[in-house]
Amino acid sequence: QKAFKNKEQWNKYRIEAIGNTCRTWINGVPVAYLVDTLKETGFIALQVHSINKPEDVGRKVRWRNIRIQTGKNLKASPLDD
């Protein structure tokens, strides 16, 4: 949670899904590394999982500058420590 910026700033996400490996960063901080041993293909979805506070009902969630790169020549980022 320390990787998130406050509500007044945009957060920067990087999601790298190559083959059966998916890695995620939030504002440059590595947050997830998943290896799926069952499937190497799928779809991309952006989702809000839940609204727990009554004051957050109706809040807008937005994304901007989404870029998707595809192709067989994609190279994974170097591994983090």
PDB file of N, CA and C in Angstrom:
ATOM      1  N   GLN A   1       0.811  -1.198   0.000  1.00  0.00           N
ATOM      2  CA  GLN A   1       0.000   0.000   0.000  1.00  0.00           C
ATOM      3  C   GLN A   1       0.851   1.258   0.000  1.00  0.00           C
ATOM      4  N   LYS A   2       2.076   1.162   0.436  1.00  0.00           N
ATOM      5  CA  LYS A   2       2.951   2.336   0.445  1.00  0.00           C
ATOM      6  C   LYS A   2       3.287   2.802  -0.968  1.00  0.00           C
ATOM      7  N   ALA A   3       3.118   1.931  -1.965  1.00  0.00           N
ATOM      8  CA  ALA A   3       3.426   2.296  -3.343  1.00  0.00           C
ATOM      9  C   ALA A   3       2.377   3.242  -3.941  1.00  0.00           C
ATOM     10  N   PHE A   4       1.159   3.245  -3.407  1.00  0.00           N
ATOM     11  CA  PHE A   4       0.078   4.066  -3.947  1.00  0.00           C
ATOM     12  C   PHE A   4       0.269   5.539  -3.625  1.00  0.00           C
ATOM     13  N   LYS A   5      -0.088   6.391  -4.586  1.00  0.00           N
ATOM     14  CA  LYS A   5      -0.126   7.830  -4.356  1.00  0.00           C
ATOM     15  C   LYS A   5      -1.501   8.190  -3.803  1.00  0.00           C
ATOM     16  N   ASN A   6      -1.619   9.386  -3.258  1.00  0.00           N
ATOM     17  CA  ASN A   6      -2.910   9.775  -2.685  1.00  0.00           C
ATOM     18  C   ASN A   6      -3.956   9.952  -3.781  1.00  0.00           C
ATOM     19  N   LYS A   7      -5.181  10.209  -3.375  1.00  0.00           N
ATOM     20  CA  LYS A   7      -6.307  10.274  -4.306  1.00  0.00           C
ATOM     21  C   LYS A   7      -6.211  11.415  -5.307  1.00  0.00           C
ATOM     22  N   GLU A   8      -5.376  12.391  -5.061  1.00  0.00           N
ATOM     23  CA  GLU A   8      -5.269  13.554  -5.945  1.00  0.00           C
ATOM     24  C   GLU A   8      -4.236  13.360  -7.052  1.00  0.00           C
ATOM     25  N   GLN A   9      -3.507  12.238  -7.057  1.00  0.00           N
ATOM     26  CA  GLN A   9      -2.458  12.000  -8.044  1.00  0.00           C
ATOM     27  C   GLN A   9      -2.740  10.715  -8.810  1.00  0.00           C
ATOM     28  N   TRP A  10      -2.190  10.624 -10.027  1.00  0.00           N
ATOM     29  CA  TRP A  10      -2.305   9.411 -10.822  1.00  0.00           C
ATOM     30  C   TRP A  10      -1.254   8.403 -10.362  1.00  0.00           C
ATOM     31  N   ASN A  11      -1.643   7.147 -10.285  1.00  0.00           N
ATOM     32  CA  ASN A  11      -0.703   6.061 -10.041  1.00  0.00           C
ATOM     33  C   ASN A  11      -0.271   5.507 -11.390  1.00  0.00           C
ATOM     34  N   LYS A  12       0.961   5.022 -11.460  1.00  0.00           N
ATOM     35  CA  LYS A  12       1.473   4.434 -12.693  1.00  0.00           C
ATOM     36  C   LYS A  12       1.612   2.931 -12.487  1.00  0.00           C
ATOM     37  N   TYR A  13       0.965   2.174 -13.351  1.00  0.00           N
ATOM     38  CA  TYR A  13       1.003   0.716 -13.276  1.00  0.00           C
ATOM     39  C   TYR A  13       1.765   0.171 -14.467  1.00  0.00           C
ATOM     40  N   ARG A  14       2.482  -0.895 -14.246  1.00  0.00           N
ATOM     41  CA  ARG A  14       3.096  -1.640 -15.344  1.00  0.00           C
ATOM     42  C   ARG A  14       2.718  -3.097 -15.114  1.00  0.00           C
ATOM     43  N   ILE A  15       2.119  -3.695 -16.117  1.00  0.00           N
ATOM     44  CA  ILE A  15       1.745  -5.106 -16.062  1.00  0.00           C
ATOM     45  C   ILE A  15       2.441  -5.783 -17.225  1.00  0.00           C
ATOM     46  N   GLU A  16       3.236  -6.755 -16.909  1.00  0.00           N
ATOM     47  CA  GLU A  16       4.018  -7.459 -17.919  1.00  0.00           C
ATOM     48  C   GLU A  16       3.555  -8.918 -17.924  1.00  0.00           C
ATOM     49  N   ALA A  17       2.851  -9.292 -18.986  1.00  0.00           N
ATOM     50  CA  ALA A  17       2.360 -10.670 -19.116  1.00  0.00           C
ATOM     51  C   ALA A  17       2.968 -11.265 -20.379  1.00  0.00           C
ATOM     52  N   ILE A  18       3.964 -12.115 -20.191  1.00  0.00           N
ATOM     53  CA  ILE A  18       4.663 -12.745 -21.309  1.00  0.00           C
ATOM     54  C   ILE A  18       4.648 -14.243 -21.060  1.00  0.00           C
ATOM     55  N   GLY A  19       4.032 -14.982 -21.990  1.00  0.00           N
ATOM     56  CA  GLY A  19       3.925 -16.429 -21.803  1.00  0.00           C
ATOM     57  C   GLY A  19       3.084 -16.730 -20.576  1.00  0.00           C
ATOM     58  N   ASN A  20       3.623 -17.547 -19.692  1.00  0.00           N
ATOM     59  CA  ASN A  20       2.859 -17.917 -18.492  1.00  0.00           C
ATOM     60  C   ASN A  20       3.265 -17.096 -17.259  1.00  0.00           C
ATOM     61  N   THR A  21       4.021 -16.015 -17.469  1.00  0.00           N
ATOM     62  CA  THR A  21       4.490 -15.194 -16.349  1.00  0.00           C
ATOM     63  C   THR A  21       3.826 -13.826 -16.383  1.00  0.00           C
ATOM     64  N   CYS A  22       3.372 -13.364 -15.219  1.00  0.00           N
ATOM     65  CA  CYS A  22       2.767 -12.042 -15.098  1.00  0.00           C
ATOM     66  C   CYS A  22       3.424 -11.323 -13.926  1.00  0.00           C
ATOM     67  N   ARG A  23       3.975 -10.130 -14.202  1.00  0.00           N
ATOM     68  CA  ARG A  23       4.605  -9.321 -13.156  1.00  0.00           C
ATOM     69  C   ARG A  23       3.936  -7.952 -13.145  1.00  0.00           C
ATOM     70  N   THR A  24       3.807  -7.367 -11.961  1.00  0.00           N
ATOM     71  CA  THR A  24       3.107  -6.095 -11.809  1.00  0.00           C
ATOM     72  C   THR A  24       3.909  -5.147 -10.938  1.00  0.00           C
ATOM     73  N   TRP A  25       3.935  -3.855 -11.338  1.00  0.00           N
ATOM     74  CA  TRP A  25       4.572  -2.792 -10.563  1.00  0.00           C
ATOM     75  C   TRP A  25       3.550  -1.682 -10.359  1.00  0.00           C
ATOM     76  N   ILE A  26       3.593  -1.008  -9.230  1.00  0.00           N
ATOM     77  CA  ILE A  26       2.809   0.194  -8.984  1.00  0.00           C
ATOM     78  C   ILE A  26       3.797   1.293  -8.621  1.00  0.00           C
ATOM     79  N   ASN A  27       3.807   2.350  -9.424  1.00  0.00           N
ATOM     80  CA  ASN A  27       4.733   3.468  -9.240  1.00  0.00           C
ATOM     81  C   ASN A  27       6.178   2.999  -9.100  1.00  0.00           C
ATOM     82  N   GLY A  28       6.550   1.999  -9.912  1.00  0.00           N
ATOM     83  CA  GLY A  28       7.923   1.492  -9.930  1.00  0.00           C
ATOM     84  C   GLY A  28       8.249   0.477  -8.848  1.00  0.00           C
ATOM     85  N   VAL A  29       7.297   0.189  -7.962  1.00  0.00           N
ATOM     86  CA  VAL A  29       7.522  -0.773  -6.878  1.00  0.00           C
ATOM     87  C   VAL A  29       6.967  -2.133  -7.309  1.00  0.00           C
ATOM     88  N   PRO A  30       7.798  -3.196  -7.323  1.00  0.00           N
ATOM     89  CA  PRO A  30       7.281  -4.510  -7.696  1.00  0.00           C
ATOM     90  C   PRO A  30       6.281  -5.006  -6.651  1.00  0.00           C
ATOM     91  N   VAL A  31       5.093  -5.454  -7.122  1.00  0.00           N
ATOM     92  CA  VAL A  31       4.050  -5.877  -6.180  1.00  0.00           C
ATOM     93  C   VAL A  31       3.542  -7.294  -6.413  1.00  0.00           C
ATOM     94  N   ALA A  32       3.768  -7.859  -7.596  1.00  0.00           N
ATOM     95  CA  ALA A  32       3.283  -9.226  -7.835  1.00  0.00           C
ATOM     96  C   ALA A  32       4.137  -9.907  -8.898  1.00  0.00           C
ATOM     97  N   TYR A  33       4.302 -11.199  -8.715  1.00  0.00           N
ATOM     98  CA  TYR A  33       5.003 -12.042  -9.690  1.00  0.00           C
ATOM     99  C   TYR A  33       4.281 -13.380  -9.687  1.00  0.00           C
ATOM    100  N   LEU A  34       3.590 -13.676 -10.791  1.00  0.00           N
ATOM    101  CA  LEU A  34       2.754 -14.868 -10.874  1.00  0.00           C
ATOM    102  C   LEU A  34       3.219 -15.738 -12.031  1.00  0.00           C
ATOM    103  N   VAL A  35       3.316 -17.031 -11.796  1.00  0.00           N
ATOM    104  CA  VAL A  35       3.582 -17.986 -12.862  1.00  0.00           C
ATOM    105  C   VAL A  35       2.372 -18.908 -12.938  1.00  0.00           C
ATOM    106  N   ASP A  36       1.701 -18.917 -14.097  1.00  0.00           N
ATOM    107  CA  ASP A  36       0.504 -19.733 -14.302  1.00  0.00           C
ATOM    108  C   ASP A  36       0.922 -21.020 -15.007  1.00  0.00           C
ATOM    109  N   THR A  37       0.833 -22.121 -14.335  1.00  0.00           N
ATOM    110  CA  THR A  37       1.262 -23.396 -14.906  1.00  0.00           C
ATOM    111  C   THR A  37       0.162 -24.065 -15.725  1.00  0.00           C
ATOM    112  N   LEU A  38      -1.026 -23.450 -15.805  1.00  0.00           N
ATOM    113  CA  LEU A  38      -2.138 -24.064 -16.524  1.00  0.00           C
ATOM    114  C   LEU A  38      -2.385 -23.483 -17.911  1.00  0.00           C
ATOM    115  N   LYS A  39      -2.139 -22.196 -18.096  1.00  0.00           N
ATOM    116  CA  LYS A  39      -2.521 -21.565 -19.357  1.00  0.00           C
ATOM    117  C   LYS A  39      -1.580 -20.412 -19.697  1.00  0.00           C
ATOM    118  N   GLU A  40      -1.234 -20.285 -20.981  1.00  0.00           N
ATOM    119  CA  GLU A  40      -0.355 -19.194 -21.418  1.00  0.00           C
ATOM    120  C   GLU A  40      -1.101 -18.112 -22.185  1.00  0.00           C
ATOM    121  N   THR A  41      -2.395 -18.244 -22.373  1.00  0.00           N
ATOM    122  CA  THR A  41      -3.166 -17.240 -23.091  1.00  0.00           C
ATOM    123  C   THR A  41      -4.340 -16.797 -22.230  1.00  0.00           C
ATOM    124  N   GLY A  42      -4.925 -15.660 -22.583  1.00  0.00           N
ATOM    125  CA  GLY A  42      -6.071 -15.171 -21.831  1.00  0.00           C
ATOM    126  C   GLY A  42      -6.490 -13.804 -22.323  1.00  0.00           C
ATOM    127  N   PHE A  43      -7.123 -13.030 -21.467  1.00  0.00           N
ATOM    128  CA  PHE A  43      -7.607 -11.708 -21.844  1.00  0.00           C
ATOM    129  C   PHE A  43      -7.169 -10.683 -20.806  1.00  0.00           C
ATOM    130  N   ILE A  44      -7.282  -9.419 -21.165  1.00  0.00           N
ATOM    131  CA  ILE A  44      -6.908  -8.317 -20.281  1.00  0.00           C
ATOM    132  C   ILE A  44      -8.192  -7.687 -19.753  1.00  0.00           C
ATOM    133  N   ALA A  45      -8.262  -7.456 -18.447  1.00  0.00           N
ATOM    134  CA  ALA A  45      -9.428  -6.797 -17.850  1.00  0.00           C
ATOM    135  C   ALA A  45      -8.959  -5.839 -16.763  1.00  0.00           C
ATOM    136  N   LEU A  46      -9.569  -4.678 -16.692  1.00  0.00           N
ATOM    137  CA  LEU A  46      -9.312  -3.705 -15.636  1.00  0.00           C
ATOM    138  C   LEU A  46     -10.556  -3.704 -14.747  1.00  0.00           C
ATOM    139  N   GLN A  47     -10.385  -3.933 -13.461  1.00  0.00           N
ATOM    140  CA  GLN A  47     -11.523  -4.175 -12.592  1.00  0.00           C
ATOM    141  C   GLN A  47     -11.340  -3.509 -11.237  1.00  0.00           C
ATOM    142  N   VAL A  48     -12.432  -3.012 -10.688  1.00  0.00           N
ATOM    143  CA  VAL A  48     -12.477  -2.558  -9.310  1.00  0.00           C
ATOM    144  C   VAL A  48     -13.165  -3.671  -8.537  1.00  0.00           C
ATOM    145  N   HIS A  49     -12.526  -4.182  -7.502  1.00  0.00           N
ATOM    146  CA  HIS A  49     -13.049  -5.359  -6.815  1.00  0.00           C
ATOM    147  C   HIS A  49     -14.180  -5.077  -5.845  1.00  0.00           C
ATOM    148  N   SER A  50     -14.119  -3.989  -5.109  1.00  0.00           N
ATOM    149  CA  SER A  50     -15.183  -3.747  -4.139  1.00  0.00           C
ATOM    150  C   SER A  50     -15.183  -2.291  -3.700  1.00  0.00           C
ATOM    151  N   ILE A  51     -16.329  -1.868  -3.231  1.00  0.00           N
ATOM    152  CA  ILE A  51     -16.498  -0.556  -2.617  1.00  0.00           C
ATOM    153  C   ILE A  51     -16.969  -0.839  -1.191  1.00  0.00           C
ATOM    154  N   ASN A  52     -16.115  -0.583  -0.214  1.00  0.00           N
ATOM    155  CA  ASN A  52     -16.431  -0.942   1.172  1.00  0.00           C
ATOM    156  C   ASN A  52     -16.982   0.209   2.003  1.00  0.00           C
ATOM    157  N   LYS A  53     -16.715   1.438   1.594  1.00  0.00           N
ATOM    158  CA  LYS A  53     -17.158   2.587   2.383  1.00  0.00           C
ATOM    159  C   LYS A  53     -18.336   3.268   1.688  1.00  0.00           C
ATOM    160  N   PRO A  54     -19.384   3.597   2.431  1.00  0.00           N
ATOM    161  CA  PRO A  54     -20.538   4.269   1.817  1.00  0.00           C
ATOM    162  C   PRO A  54     -20.163   5.557   1.086  1.00  0.00           C
ATOM    163  N   GLU A  55     -19.163   6.276   1.586  1.00  0.00           N
ATOM    164  CA  GLU A  55     -18.778   7.534   0.933  1.00  0.00           C
ATOM    165  C   GLU A  55     -18.071   7.317  -0.403  1.00  0.00           C
ATOM    166  N   ASP A  56     -17.643   6.081  -0.691  1.00  0.00           N
ATOM    167  CA  ASP A  56     -16.985   5.785  -1.964  1.00  0.00           C
ATOM    168  C   ASP A  56     -17.958   5.336  -3.051  1.00  0.00           C
ATOM    169  N   VAL A  57     -19.214   5.100  -2.709  1.00  0.00           N
ATOM    170  CA  VAL A  57     -20.212   4.697  -3.699  1.00  0.00           C
ATOM    171  C   VAL A  57     -20.371   5.817  -4.716  1.00  0.00           C
ATOM    172  N   GLY A  58     -20.311   5.486  -5.987  1.00  0.00           N
ATOM    173  CA  GLY A  58     -20.443   6.469  -7.051  1.00  0.00           C
ATOM    174  C   GLY A  58     -19.132   7.126  -7.454  1.00  0.00           C
ATOM    175  N   ARG A  59     -18.045   6.833  -6.751  1.00  0.00           N
ATOM    176  CA  ARG A  59     -16.742   7.407  -7.104  1.00  0.00           C
ATOM    177  C   ARG A  59     -16.327   6.883  -8.477  1.00  0.00           C
ATOM    178  N   LYS A  60     -15.773   7.736  -9.306  1.00  0.00           N
ATOM    179  CA  LYS A  60     -15.333   7.340 -10.637  1.00  0.00           C
ATOM    180  C   LYS A  60     -13.928   6.759 -10.576  1.00  0.00           C
ATOM    181  N   VAL A  61     -13.723   5.713 -11.334  1.00  0.00           N
ATOM    182  CA  VAL A  61     -12.406   5.110 -11.498  1.00  0.00           C
ATOM    183  C   VAL A  61     -12.037   5.297 -12.959  1.00  0.00           C
ATOM    184  N   ARG A  62     -10.839   5.834 -13.195  1.00  0.00           N
ATOM    185  CA  ARG A  62     -10.421   6.125 -14.565  1.00  0.00           C
ATOM    186  C   ARG A  62      -9.010   5.599 -14.803  1.00  0.00           C
ATOM    187  N   TRP A  63      -8.739   5.282 -16.048  1.00  0.00           N
ATOM    188  CA  TRP A  63      -7.410   4.917 -16.498  1.00  0.00           C
ATOM    189  C   TRP A  63      -7.063   5.856 -17.638  1.00  0.00           C
ATOM    190  N   ARG A  64      -5.786   6.108 -17.819  1.00  0.00           N
ATOM    191  CA  ARG A  64      -5.368   6.948 -18.937  1.00  0.00           C
ATOM    192  C   ARG A  64      -4.068   6.408 -19.512  1.00  0.00           C
ATOM    193  N   ASN A  65      -3.824   6.768 -20.765  1.00  0.00           N
ATOM    194  CA  ASN A  65      -2.584   6.414 -21.469  1.00  0.00           C
ATOM    195  C   ASN A  65      -2.292   4.914 -21.434  1.00  0.00           C
ATOM    196  N   ILE A  66      -3.311   4.107 -21.654  1.00  0.00           N
ATOM    197  CA  ILE A  66      -3.103   2.653 -21.681  1.00  0.00           C
ATOM    198  C   ILE A  66      -2.450   2.277 -23.009  1.00  0.00           C
ATOM    199  N   ARG A  67      -1.360   1.534 -22.910  1.00  0.00           N
ATOM    200  CA  ARG A  67      -0.666   1.029 -24.094  1.00  0.00           C
ATOM    201  C   ARG A  67      -0.510  -0.471 -23.946  1.00  0.00           C
ATOM    202  N   ILE A  68      -0.785  -1.199 -24.998  1.00  0.00           N
ATOM    203  CA  ILE A  68      -0.630  -2.649 -24.989  1.00  0.00           C
ATOM    204  C   ILE A  68       0.340  -3.020 -26.095  1.00  0.00           C
ATOM    205  N   GLN A  69       1.383  -3.743 -25.738  1.00  0.00           N
ATOM    206  CA  GLN A  69       2.365  -4.205 -26.717  1.00  0.00           C
ATOM    207  C   GLN A  69       2.186  -5.707 -26.883  1.00  0.00           C
ATOM    208  N   THR A  70       2.196  -6.161 -28.117  1.00  0.00           N
ATOM    209  CA  THR A  70       2.075  -7.593 -28.386  1.00  0.00           C
ATOM    210  C   THR A  70       3.167  -8.006 -29.365  1.00  0.00           C
ATOM    211  N   GLY A  71       3.358  -9.282 -29.495  1.00  0.00           N
ATOM    212  CA  GLY A  71       4.324  -9.793 -30.457  1.00  0.00           C
ATOM    213  C   GLY A  71       5.268 -10.800 -29.834  1.00  0.00           C
ATOM    214  N   LYS A  72       5.913 -11.515 -30.664  1.00  0.00           N
ATOM    215  CA  LYS A  72       6.813 -12.571 -30.197  1.00  0.00           C
ATOM    216  C   LYS A  72       8.164 -12.034 -29.744  1.00  0.00           C
ATOM    217  N   ASN A  73       8.482 -10.768 -30.036  1.00  0.00           N
ATOM    218  CA  ASN A  73       9.793 -10.218 -29.696  1.00  0.00           C
ATOM    219  C   ASN A  73       9.811  -9.486 -28.359  1.00  0.00           C
ATOM    220  N   LEU A  74       8.768  -9.614 -27.534  1.00  0.00           N
ATOM    221  CA  LEU A  74       8.757  -8.942 -26.239  1.00  0.00           C
ATOM    222  C   LEU A  74       9.801  -9.564 -25.314  1.00  0.00           C
ATOM    223  N   LYS A  75      10.506  -8.711 -24.581  1.00  0.00           N
ATOM    224  CA  LYS A  75      11.505  -9.194 -23.624  1.00  0.00           C
ATOM    225  C   LYS A  75      11.079  -8.778 -22.233  1.00  0.00           C
ATOM    226  N   ALA A  76      11.207  -9.679 -21.304  1.00  0.00           N
ATOM    227  CA  ALA A  76      10.838  -9.406 -19.904  1.00  0.00           C
ATOM    228  C   ALA A  76      11.806  -8.397 -19.297  1.00  0.00           C
ATOM    229  N   SER A  77      11.315  -7.603 -18.363  1.00  0.00           N
ATOM    230  CA  SER A  77      12.165  -6.689 -17.612  1.00  0.00           C
ATOM    231  C   SER A  77      13.120  -7.509 -16.738  1.00  0.00           C
ATOM    232  N   PRO A  78      14.256  -6.943 -16.373  1.00  0.00           N
ATOM    233  CA  PRO A  78      15.163  -7.669 -15.476  1.00  0.00           C
ATOM    234  C   PRO A  78      14.460  -7.997 -14.162  1.00  0.00           C
ATOM    235  N   LEU A  79      14.830  -9.089 -13.563  1.00  0.00           N
ATOM    236  CA  LEU A  79      14.230  -9.480 -12.275  1.00  0.00           C
ATOM    237  C   LEU A  79      14.645  -8.519 -11.177  1.00  0.00           C
ATOM    238  N   ASP A  80      13.736  -8.297 -10.232  1.00  0.00           N
ATOM    239  CA  ASP A  80      14.001  -7.445  -9.082  1.00  0.00           C
ATOM    240  C   ASP A  80      14.731  -8.264  -8.006  1.00  0.00           C
ATOM    241  N   ASP A  81      15.349  -7.577  -7.089  1.00  0.00           N
ATOM    242  CA  ASP A  81      16.040  -8.283  -5.990  1.00  0.00           C
ATOM    243  C   ASP A  81      15.065  -8.993  -5.100  1.00  0.00           C
TER     244      ASP A  81
END
